Amino acid sequence: MSQQHSTTTTTTSASSPVTSSAASPAASSAASSATGDALPVIDLSLAHGSPADRTRLHDALRAAATGVGFFQLVGHGVTPAETDALTDAMRAFFTLPETDRLAVANLNSPHYRGYTRTGDERTGGSQDWRDQLDIGAELPPHVPGPGEPAYWWLEGPNQWPTALPELREAALNWIDRLGAVARTLLHELLSAIGARPEFYDYAFAGHPHLRLKLVRYPGTAPDGAGQGVGAHKDYGFITLLLQDTVGGLQVQRADGSFLDVPPMPGAFVVNLGELLEVATDGYLKATSHRVVSPPGARERYSVPFFYNPRLDAHIEPLDFPLAHHAPGATQDPANPLYADFGFNEWKGYTRAHPEVTRRHHPDLAA
C-alpha cells in the first residue's frame, strides 16, 4: 500500500529527502525508454511542446505502461521550494516525541487516518518495518447510512499534530499540487493508447479519494527481517512517489525477480494501479513492488501520493483501439479486483491495519 522536467535539481545528504525539480533534464531526450536495468525516464513537459514532442511522449508512455508499468517522471513542474516545504515538515514530524506522534495515531480514527507505529501495518499478512502518517483530502466524516457501503468510512478528517501546524499546509498543498500533475499524466497516458483523454474525468468529479503517506523506514527490523513493505500493487489509478537518496524500492519483473529503482534527483517514480489494469483488461499493467529495509539503523524517507477516483466511482471499461489485444486483468482469488473503487480501497485498508479495523469496525473484523 503505497510524480518532473528540465532545469536544475537539488540533492541532499544520503539520509535526507530528495528535492524535486521544476523542469526536466532536457526536453529533447527525457522521454526515453528503459535501458538495461533502468526504468524509463519520461518528461511530462513534452505535453506542452510541438506535435513531434507529444508523439515522443506518447510513444514513451505507451511503452512504459504496457511493459514494466513503472517509470521515472521529470518535467512535472513541482518546484524545489514546494518539495522542501513537505519534506522539512515530514522530517520534523518524525523527530517529534513518540507521545506527540501517538496522539494522532490511526487507532483513534475510524477513517484510517493518522500515525501508524513501526511494525503495526501488514502486507501479505507479514509485518512491515516502517512507520507512517496517512493523510487524505480534508473532508467531514461520512458515516455510512443504512444500505450504504462500508467504504464510506474512508472519507473523513485528518489528524494533525498540534506541535507542528506547518505540516497541515504542506501536506494539503502537496495533495492539490500532485493531483494536478497526475491528472495531466492520466490524460496523456490515455491519449497514448488512443483513448479519449477525458474518458475518466467523471470518476474524479466531486471529491476524488486523493491520499498520501509520509513514510519512514528506520532500518532493518531487530529480528533481521528486511521487509520495509512487502510486495503489493496499489489500488487506484496512478501513484507518484517521492523518495530520498537511500535506495530500497524494487519492482517485480515478469519472471518474478526484482529490479532495484535507484533514486533519481528531481524525479517521481510512477506506477499504475489495479483500477487501470481492470479498466483496460490488462493492457496497462499494475506491477508488484516492495521496499527492502535499509541496512542497520539507516533511515529512509518517502512520500507516495495516490491518485484515486471517488470512492463510489464505478470504473467503466476503457474504450481504446487496441482493446482486443488486452491479455486480461490479473486473476488472484486472494486479491479480487473490483470495478467499484471504494471496494478495492476498503479491502486494502482493512487488511493492512487490522487493529484499526478491530477497534472501529468489529463486525468486519469478525
PDB file of N, CA and C in Angstrom, residues 111 113 134-141 154-160 168 171-172 175-176 206-212 305-306 308:
ATOM      1  N   HIS A 111     -11.492   6.363  10.122  1.00  0.00           N
ATOM      2  CA  HIS A 111     -11.239   6.656   8.709  1.00  0.00           C
ATOM      3  C   HIS A 111      -9.843   6.222   8.278  1.00  0.00           C
ATOM      4  N   ARG A 113      -6.986   7.354   9.193  1.00  0.00           N
ATOM      5  CA  ARG A 113      -6.077   8.482   9.052  1.00  0.00           C
ATOM      6  C   ARG A 113      -5.205   8.570  10.295  1.00  0.00           C
ATOM      7  N   ASP A 134      -0.760   8.689   7.582  1.00  0.00           N
ATOM      8  CA  ASP A 134      -1.721   8.659   6.476  1.00  0.00           C
ATOM      9  C   ASP A 134      -2.534   9.944   6.457  1.00  0.00           C
ATOM     10  N   ILE A 135      -2.592  10.585   5.281  1.00  0.00           N
ATOM     11  CA  ILE A 135      -3.277  11.866   5.101  1.00  0.00           C
ATOM     12  C   ILE A 135      -4.115  11.790   3.835  1.00  0.00           C
ATOM     13  N   GLY A 136      -5.286  12.397   3.874  1.00  0.00           N
ATOM     14  CA  GLY A 136      -6.121  12.462   2.682  1.00  0.00           C
ATOM     15  C   GLY A 136      -6.746  13.833   2.542  1.00  0.00           C
ATOM     16  N   ALA A 137      -7.603  13.968   1.539  1.00  0.00           N
ATOM     17  CA  ALA A 137      -8.346  15.214   1.387  1.00  0.00           C
ATOM     18  C   ALA A 137      -9.114  15.489   2.681  1.00  0.00           C
ATOM     19  N   GLU A 138      -9.125  16.735   3.096  1.00  0.00           N
ATOM     20  CA  GLU A 138      -9.760  17.122   4.360  1.00  0.00           C
ATOM     21  C   GLU A 138     -11.257  17.271   4.130  1.00  0.00           C
ATOM     22  N   LEU A 139     -12.042  16.305   4.632  1.00  0.00           N
ATOM     23  CA  LEU A 139     -13.489  16.285   4.414  1.00  0.00           C
ATOM     24  C   LEU A 139     -14.207  15.919   5.705  1.00  0.00           C
ATOM     25  N   PRO A 140     -15.477  16.282   5.835  1.00  0.00           N
ATOM     26  CA  PRO A 140     -16.249  15.838   7.003  1.00  0.00           C
ATOM     27  C   PRO A 140     -16.378  14.322   6.997  1.00  0.00           C
ATOM     28  N   PRO A 141     -16.590  13.714   8.170  1.00  0.00           N
ATOM     29  CA  PRO A 141     -16.747  12.256   8.204  1.00  0.00           C
ATOM     30  C   PRO A 141     -18.015  11.827   7.479  1.00  0.00           C
ATOM     31  N   LEU A 154     -13.942   5.554   4.865  1.00  0.00           N
ATOM     32  CA  LEU A 154     -12.628   6.057   4.479  1.00  0.00           C
ATOM     33  C   LEU A 154     -12.628   7.559   4.206  1.00  0.00           C
ATOM     34  N   GLU A 155     -13.794   8.165   4.129  1.00  0.00           N
ATOM     35  CA  GLU A 155     -13.884   9.607   3.903  1.00  0.00           C
ATOM     36  C   GLU A 155     -14.068  10.307   5.247  1.00  0.00           C
ATOM     37  N   GLY A 156     -13.181  11.240   5.543  1.00  0.00           N
ATOM     38  CA  GLY A 156     -13.275  11.932   6.822  1.00  0.00           C
ATOM     39  C   GLY A 156     -12.093  12.853   7.049  1.00  0.00           C
ATOM     40  N   PRO A 157     -11.988  13.389   8.254  1.00  0.00           N
ATOM     41  CA  PRO A 157     -10.921  14.356   8.561  1.00  0.00           C
ATOM     42  C   PRO A 157      -9.593  13.671   8.850  1.00  0.00           C
ATOM     43  N   ASN A 158      -8.532  14.453   8.704  1.00  0.00           N
ATOM     44  CA  ASN A 158      -7.195  14.009   9.085  1.00  0.00           C
ATOM     45  C   ASN A 158      -6.957  14.286  10.565  1.00  0.00           C
ATOM     46  N   GLN A 159      -5.851  13.773  11.075  1.00  0.00           N
ATOM     47  CA  GLN A 159      -5.373  14.124  12.407  1.00  0.00           C
ATOM     48  C   GLN A 159      -4.038  14.859  12.234  1.00  0.00           C
ATOM     49  N   TRP A 160      -3.918  16.021  12.890  1.00  0.00           N
ATOM     50  CA  TRP A 160      -2.728  16.846  12.745  1.00  0.00           C
ATOM     51  C   TRP A 160      -2.068  17.053  14.107  1.00  0.00           C
ATOM     52  N   ARG A 168       0.153  20.619   8.177  1.00  0.00           N
ATOM     53  CA  ARG A 168      -1.157  20.613   7.523  1.00  0.00           C
ATOM     54  C   ARG A 168      -1.106  21.348   6.191  1.00  0.00           C
ATOM     55  N   ALA A 171       1.134  19.428   3.564  1.00  0.00           N
ATOM     56  CA  ALA A 171       0.562  18.176   3.071  1.00  0.00           C
ATOM     57  C   ALA A 171      -0.643  18.421   2.168  1.00  0.00           C
ATOM     58  N   LEU A 172      -1.530  19.320   2.567  1.00  0.00           N
ATOM     59  CA  LEU A 172      -2.709  19.580   1.739  1.00  0.00           C
ATOM     60  C   LEU A 172      -2.317  20.268   0.437  1.00  0.00           C
ATOM     61  N   ILE A 175      -1.149  17.507  -1.880  1.00  0.00           N
ATOM     62  CA  ILE A 175      -2.275  16.792  -2.483  1.00  0.00           C
ATOM     63  C   ILE A 175      -2.817  17.563  -3.674  1.00  0.00           C
ATOM     64  N   ASP A 176      -3.005  18.871  -3.523  1.00  0.00           N
ATOM     65  CA  ASP A 176      -3.503  19.685  -4.634  1.00  0.00           C
ATOM     66  C   ASP A 176      -2.513  19.702  -5.790  1.00  0.00           C
ATOM     67  N   GLY A 206     -16.119  15.876  -8.254  1.00  0.00           N
ATOM     68  CA  GLY A 206     -16.587  15.940  -6.864  1.00  0.00           C
ATOM     69  C   GLY A 206     -15.424  15.823  -5.899  1.00  0.00           C
ATOM     70  N   HIS A 207     -15.401  14.731  -5.118  1.00  0.00           N
ATOM     71  CA  HIS A 207     -14.368  14.539  -4.102  1.00  0.00           C
ATOM     72  C   HIS A 207     -13.575  13.275  -4.405  1.00  0.00           C
ATOM     73  N   PRO A 208     -12.577  13.362  -5.281  1.00  0.00           N
ATOM     74  CA  PRO A 208     -11.743  12.177  -5.506  1.00  0.00           C
ATOM     75  C   PRO A 208     -11.009  11.796  -4.227  1.00  0.00           C
ATOM     76  N   HIS A 209     -10.677  10.520  -4.112  1.00  0.00           N
ATOM     77  CA  HIS A 209     -10.082   9.996  -2.881  1.00  0.00           C
ATOM     78  C   HIS A 209      -8.555  10.095  -2.985  1.00  0.00           C
ATOM     79  N   LEU A 210      -8.041  11.313  -2.919  1.00  0.00           N
ATOM     80  CA  LEU A 210      -6.609  11.555  -3.030  1.00  0.00           C
ATOM     81  C   LEU A 210      -5.954  11.366  -1.671  1.00  0.00           C
ATOM     82  N   ARG A 211      -4.838  10.628  -1.638  1.00  0.00           N
ATOM     83  CA  ARG A 211      -4.193  10.340  -0.360  1.00  0.00           C
ATOM     84  C   ARG A 211      -2.687  10.364  -0.516  1.00  0.00           C
ATOM     85  N   LEU A 212      -2.009  10.607   0.598  1.00  0.00           N
ATOM     86  CA  LEU A 212      -0.563  10.468   0.627  1.00  0.00           C
ATOM     87  C   LEU A 212      -0.154   9.857   1.949  1.00  0.00           C
ATOM     88  N   PHE A 305       2.081   9.343  -3.217  1.00  0.00           N
ATOM     89  CA  PHE A 305       0.818  10.045  -3.428  1.00  0.00           C
ATOM     90  C   PHE A 305      -0.046   9.182  -4.332  1.00  0.00           C
ATOM     91  N   PHE A 306      -1.295   8.971  -3.924  1.00  0.00           N
ATOM     92  CA  PHE A 306      -2.191   8.058  -4.635  1.00  0.00           C
ATOM     93  C   PHE A 306      -3.311   8.855  -5.316  1.00  0.00           C
ATOM     94  N   ASN A 308      -6.510   8.714  -6.835  1.00  0.00           N
ATOM     95  CA  ASN A 308      -7.647   7.800  -6.815  1.00  0.00           C
ATOM     96  C   ASN A 308      -8.933   8.534  -7.168  1.00  0.00           C
TER      97      ASN A 308
END
